[in-house]
XYZ file of C-alpha atoms in Angstrom:
110
model
C -38.795 21.967 25.580
C -35.176 23.231 25.123
C -32.245 22.665 22.890
C -32.168 21.903 19.160
C -35.534 20.233 18.829
C -37.325 23.381 20.386
C -35.601 25.748 17.784
C -35.824 23.606 14.659
C -38.394 21.130 15.564
C -38.131 17.379 15.350
C -36.934 17.188 12.002
C -34.529 14.168 11.653
C -33.548 15.620 8.057
C -32.199 18.776 9.818
C -30.329 16.801 12.280
C -28.896 14.514 9.572
C -27.878 17.571 7.436
C -25.931 19.105 10.316
C -24.199 15.789 10.945
C -23.435 15.730 7.125
C -22.024 19.226 6.978
C -20.072 18.761 10.064
C -18.352 15.510 8.744
C -17.681 17.015 5.360
C -15.886 20.166 7.155
C -13.856 17.700 9.357
C -13.064 15.914 6.113
C -11.779 18.936 4.297
C -9.906 20.383 7.256
C -8.157 16.930 7.708
C -7.076 16.774 4.048
C -5.974 20.506 4.187
C -3.752 19.980 7.101
C -2.376 16.745 5.779
C -1.652 17.983 2.482
C 0.095 21.088 4.087
C 2.183 18.816 6.139
C 3.242 16.890 3.070
C 3.951 20.091 1.137
C 6.323 21.377 3.916
C 8.096 18.202 4.054
C 8.698 18.107 0.637
C 10.053 21.607 0.546
C 13.006 20.348 2.395
C 14.152 18.783 -0.835
C 13.491 21.354 -3.329
C 17.208 22.049 -4.005
C 17.562 18.439 -5.299
C 16.885 18.487 -9.081
C 14.258 16.356 -10.658
C 11.502 16.067 -13.131
C 8.659 18.227 -12.521
C 5.712 16.233 -10.971
C 2.817 15.536 -13.203
C 0.144 16.070 -10.158
C 0.475 17.395 -6.589
C -1.391 14.253 -5.394
C -0.011 11.713 -7.720
C 3.653 12.937 -8.274
C 5.315 10.993 -10.755
C 3.030 7.916 -10.312
C 1.425 8.227 -13.927
C 4.768 8.541 -15.514
C 6.089 5.510 -13.643
C 2.872 3.485 -14.305
C 3.034 4.208 -18.179
C 6.784 3.181 -18.128
C 5.815 -0.135 -16.291
C 3.183 -0.896 -18.793
C 5.484 -0.346 -21.622
C 8.106 -2.427 -19.922
C 10.262 0.764 -19.833
C 10.535 1.243 -16.018
C 14.411 1.076 -15.925
C 14.667 3.315 -19.034
C 12.591 5.992 -17.421
C 15.325 6.200 -14.579
C 18.085 6.000 -16.980
C 16.432 8.982 -18.735
C 16.227 10.884 -15.441
C 19.627 10.151 -14.764
C 20.755 11.493 -18.171
C 18.641 14.776 -17.744
C 19.128 15.424 -13.845
C 22.580 13.830 -12.982
C 23.507 11.143 -10.624
C 21.277 12.076 -7.776
C 17.791 13.515 -8.377
C 14.349 13.565 -6.664
C 11.143 12.226 -7.870
C 7.713 12.084 -6.008
C 5.783 8.839 -5.112
C 2.431 10.197 -4.581
C 3.167 13.069 -2.275
C 6.482 11.739 -0.903
C 9.702 12.831 -2.246
C 12.066 9.972 -3.149
C 15.817 10.621 -3.445
C 17.438 8.371 -6.241
C 21.165 8.102 -6.806
C 23.545 5.892 -8.720
C 26.598 7.484 -6.874
C 28.135 4.761 -4.932
C 30.278 7.303 -2.694
C 26.992 8.938 -1.955
C 25.449 5.684 -0.747
C 28.497 4.774 1.283
C 28.079 8.169 3.217
C 24.455 7.365 3.941
C 25.083 3.792 5.047
């Protein structure tokens, strides 16, 4: 007999372990590539001021969730406008979001 069964025997445990290890490696590679792409995308906007994110994966999500629970969602944005100016960046999960209250800036975009 030839192949994997001749070398390692007919152990379904070993075959399952190889499958599991292969799936874990594929999963990890996918996430490394995905997070690298998100990081490179977010780098384009690093020149725009904004609060530092709480987490690489969650961005400002925990801050916004806490503000929503305390009925201070709008106040959080008012605080950020006072701290960082009319146009600033925050992250929703791993995506940068550009926020502005500048009407002229909005006219240029639309």
